[in-house]
Amino acid sequence: MKPEYTAIPLVKNDAEKQYQLTIEGHTAFIQFNETPHHITLVHTEVPLELEGKGAGTAIVEKTLEAIEQSGKTLVPLCPFVFAYIKRHPDWKRIVDPGFKGFGE
């Protein structure tokens, strides 16, 4: 993640079921569903104004860190998050064992 995004707080908006990251007045988000044991990431959206600036990577990294800290497992249904984990396989450590999308 770009250093300038490190201090920007990730907001977990339970009412809208979104993890949100506001950068330069624009909000990127990841939609989620949550159960007592895992969090399913469904869709990532980055505003046009933030595309190509690393905002997508920042929100994914911050969201994965938040899920890991929650103690829940991850179900990565969002294609953007899924692709990120394929490129950074160390994050498979938080993927729910029942998720077979990585062909294991």
PDB file of C-alpha atoms in Angstrom:
ATOM      1  CA  MET A   1       0.000   0.000   0.000  1.00  0.00           C
ATOM      2  CA  LYS A   2       1.189   3.496  -0.743  1.00  0.00           C
ATOM      3  CA  PRO A   3       2.635   5.159   2.386  1.00  0.00           C
ATOM      4  CA  GLU A   4       0.229   8.102   2.123  1.00  0.00           C
ATOM      5  CA  TYR A   5      -2.711   5.724   2.678  1.00  0.00           C
ATOM      6  CA  THR A   6      -1.323   4.060   5.803  1.00  0.00           C
ATOM      7  CA  ALA A   7      -2.766   6.607   8.245  1.00  0.00           C
ATOM      8  CA  ILE A   8      -6.207   6.791   6.591  1.00  0.00           C
ATOM      9  CA  PRO A   9      -8.640   4.821   8.767  1.00  0.00           C
ATOM     10  CA  LEU A  10     -10.737   1.994   7.383  1.00  0.00           C
ATOM     11  CA  VAL A  11     -14.392   2.349   8.406  1.00  0.00           C
ATOM     12  CA  LYS A  12     -16.572  -0.709   8.892  1.00  0.00           C
ATOM     13  CA  ASN A  13     -20.052   0.560   8.095  1.00  0.00           C
ATOM     14  CA  ASP A  14     -22.341  -2.184   9.398  1.00  0.00           C
ATOM     15  CA  ALA A  15     -25.509  -0.341   8.335  1.00  0.00           C
ATOM     16  CA  GLU A  16     -24.427  -0.352   4.670  1.00  0.00           C
ATOM     17  CA  LYS A  17     -22.440  -3.600   4.962  1.00  0.00           C
ATOM     18  CA  GLN A  18     -19.330  -1.918   3.598  1.00  0.00           C
ATOM     19  CA  TYR A  19     -15.713  -1.461   4.519  1.00  0.00           C
ATOM     20  CA  GLN A  20     -14.991   2.112   3.454  1.00  0.00           C
ATOM     21  CA  LEU A  21     -11.841   4.112   2.789  1.00  0.00           C
ATOM     22  CA  THR A  22     -12.152   7.824   2.022  1.00  0.00           C
ATOM     23  CA  ILE A  23      -9.258   9.320   0.053  1.00  0.00           C
ATOM     24  CA  GLU A  24      -9.208  12.880  -1.296  1.00  0.00           C
ATOM     25  CA  GLY A  25     -12.935  13.203  -0.550  1.00  0.00           C
ATOM     26  CA  HIS A  26     -13.867  10.055  -2.504  1.00  0.00           C
ATOM     27  CA  THR A  27     -14.903   6.769  -0.903  1.00  0.00           C
ATOM     28  CA  ALA A  28     -13.800   3.341  -2.091  1.00  0.00           C
ATOM     29  CA  PHE A  29     -15.699   0.427  -0.572  1.00  0.00           C
ATOM     30  CA  ILE A  30     -15.961  -3.332  -0.309  1.00  0.00           C
ATOM     31  CA  GLN A  31     -19.408  -4.810   0.253  1.00  0.00           C
ATOM     32  CA  PHE A  32     -19.548  -7.656   2.757  1.00  0.00           C
ATOM     33  CA  ASN A  33     -21.836 -10.149   4.446  1.00  0.00           C
ATOM     34  CA  GLU A  34     -21.038 -11.323   7.953  1.00  0.00           C
ATOM     35  CA  THR A  35     -21.896 -14.343  10.076  1.00  0.00           C
ATOM     36  CA  PRO A  36     -20.622 -15.149  13.561  1.00  0.00           C
ATOM     37  CA  HIS A  37     -17.711 -17.114  12.032  1.00  0.00           C
ATOM     38  CA  HIS A  38     -16.772 -15.542   8.708  1.00  0.00           C
ATOM     39  CA  ILE A  39     -16.949 -12.462   6.500  1.00  0.00           C
ATOM     40  CA  THR A  40     -17.758 -12.762   2.814  1.00  0.00           C
ATOM     41  CA  LEU A  41     -16.389 -10.010   0.586  1.00  0.00           C
ATOM     42  CA  VAL A  42     -18.768  -9.558  -2.318  1.00  0.00           C
ATOM     43  CA  HIS A  43     -17.842  -6.492  -4.381  1.00  0.00           C
ATOM     44  CA  THR A  44     -15.139  -3.801  -4.456  1.00  0.00           C
ATOM     45  CA  GLU A  45     -15.727  -0.390  -5.941  1.00  0.00           C
ATOM     46  CA  VAL A  46     -13.211   2.421  -6.422  1.00  0.00           C
ATOM     47  CA  PRO A  47     -14.439   5.830  -7.666  1.00  0.00           C
ATOM     48  CA  LEU A  48     -13.154   6.962 -11.055  1.00  0.00           C
ATOM     49  CA  GLU A  49     -11.253   9.789  -9.345  1.00  0.00           C
ATOM     50  CA  LEU A  50      -9.144   7.245  -7.428  1.00  0.00           C
ATOM     51  CA  GLU A  51      -8.514   4.678 -10.165  1.00  0.00           C
ATOM     52  CA  GLY A  52      -4.840   4.020 -10.817  1.00  0.00           C
ATOM     53  CA  LYS A  53      -3.784   5.630  -7.529  1.00  0.00           C
ATOM     54  CA  GLY A  54      -3.489   2.469  -5.418  1.00  0.00           C
ATOM     55  CA  ALA A  55      -6.775   2.995  -3.579  1.00  0.00           C
ATOM     56  CA  GLY A  56      -8.038  -0.489  -4.516  1.00  0.00           C
ATOM     57  CA  THR A  57      -4.930  -2.134  -3.103  1.00  0.00           C
ATOM     58  CA  ALA A  58      -5.143   0.003   0.039  1.00  0.00           C
ATOM     59  CA  ILE A  59      -8.752  -0.893   0.807  1.00  0.00           C
ATOM     60  CA  VAL A  60      -8.155  -4.598   0.171  1.00  0.00           C
ATOM     61  CA  GLU A  61      -5.074  -4.693   2.428  1.00  0.00           C
ATOM     62  CA  LYS A  62      -6.784  -2.742   5.214  1.00  0.00           C
ATOM     63  CA  THR A  63      -9.909  -4.928   4.959  1.00  0.00           C
ATOM     64  CA  LEU A  64      -7.906  -8.174   5.095  1.00  0.00           C
ATOM     65  CA  GLU A  65      -6.039  -6.863   8.153  1.00  0.00           C
ATOM     66  CA  ALA A  66      -9.365  -5.978   9.832  1.00  0.00           C
ATOM     67  CA  ILE A  67     -10.787  -9.436   9.117  1.00  0.00           C
ATOM     68  CA  GLU A  68      -7.665 -11.098  10.485  1.00  0.00           C
ATOM     69  CA  GLN A  69      -7.892  -8.998  13.656  1.00  0.00           C
ATOM     70  CA  SER A  70     -11.573  -9.936  14.037  1.00  0.00           C
ATOM     71  CA  GLY A  71     -10.634 -13.622  14.283  1.00  0.00           C
ATOM     72  CA  LYS A  72     -13.148 -14.527  11.587  1.00  0.00           C
ATOM     73  CA  THR A  73     -12.353 -16.331   8.353  1.00  0.00           C
ATOM     74  CA  LEU A  74     -12.682 -14.848   4.879  1.00  0.00           C
ATOM     75  CA  VAL A  75     -14.785 -15.978   1.926  1.00  0.00           C
ATOM     76  CA  PRO A  76     -13.385 -13.974  -1.036  1.00  0.00           C
ATOM     77  CA  LEU A  77     -16.220 -13.953  -3.601  1.00  0.00           C
ATOM     78  CA  CYS A  78     -15.240 -10.519  -4.940  1.00  0.00           C
ATOM     79  CA  PRO A  79     -13.081 -11.046  -8.063  1.00  0.00           C
ATOM     80  CA  PHE A  80     -10.805  -8.111  -7.146  1.00  0.00           C
ATOM     81  CA  VAL A  81     -10.115  -9.480  -3.653  1.00  0.00           C
ATOM     82  CA  PHE A  82      -9.743 -13.018  -5.024  1.00  0.00           C
ATOM     83  CA  ALA A  83      -7.137 -11.797  -7.557  1.00  0.00           C
ATOM     84  CA  TYR A  84      -5.286  -9.891  -4.827  1.00  0.00           C
ATOM     85  CA  ILE A  85      -5.035 -13.039  -2.679  1.00  0.00           C
ATOM     86  CA  LYS A  86      -3.800 -15.049  -5.684  1.00  0.00           C
ATOM     87  CA  ARG A  87      -0.985 -12.492  -6.065  1.00  0.00           C
ATOM     88  CA  HIS A  88      -0.333 -12.445  -2.287  1.00  0.00           C
ATOM     89  CA  PRO A  89      -0.913 -16.073  -1.231  1.00  0.00           C
ATOM     90  CA  ASP A  90       0.209 -15.450   2.357  1.00  0.00           C
ATOM     91  CA  TRP A  91      -3.322 -14.030   2.872  1.00  0.00           C
ATOM     92  CA  LYS A  92      -4.747 -17.517   2.281  1.00  0.00           C
ATOM     93  CA  ARG A  93      -4.095 -17.954   6.004  1.00  0.00           C
ATOM     94  CA  ILE A  94      -7.398 -16.177   6.752  1.00  0.00           C
ATOM     95  CA  VAL A  95      -9.464 -17.789   3.960  1.00  0.00           C
ATOM     96  CA  ASP A  96     -12.224 -20.050   5.256  1.00  0.00           C
ATOM     97  CA  PRO A  97     -11.184 -23.733   4.914  1.00  0.00           C
ATOM     98  CA  GLY A  98     -14.499 -24.455   3.184  1.00  0.00           C
ATOM     99  CA  PHE A  99     -13.696 -22.054   0.320  1.00  0.00           C
ATOM    100  CA  LYS A 100     -12.332 -24.102  -2.562  1.00  0.00           C
ATOM    101  CA  GLY A 101     -11.977 -21.333  -5.161  1.00  0.00           C
ATOM    102  CA  PHE A 102      -8.191 -21.482  -5.227  1.00  0.00           C
ATOM    103  CA  GLY A 103      -8.229 -25.082  -6.478  1.00  0.00           C
ATOM    104  CA  GLU A 104      -6.716 -26.631  -3.387  1.00  0.00           C
TER     105      GLU A 104
END
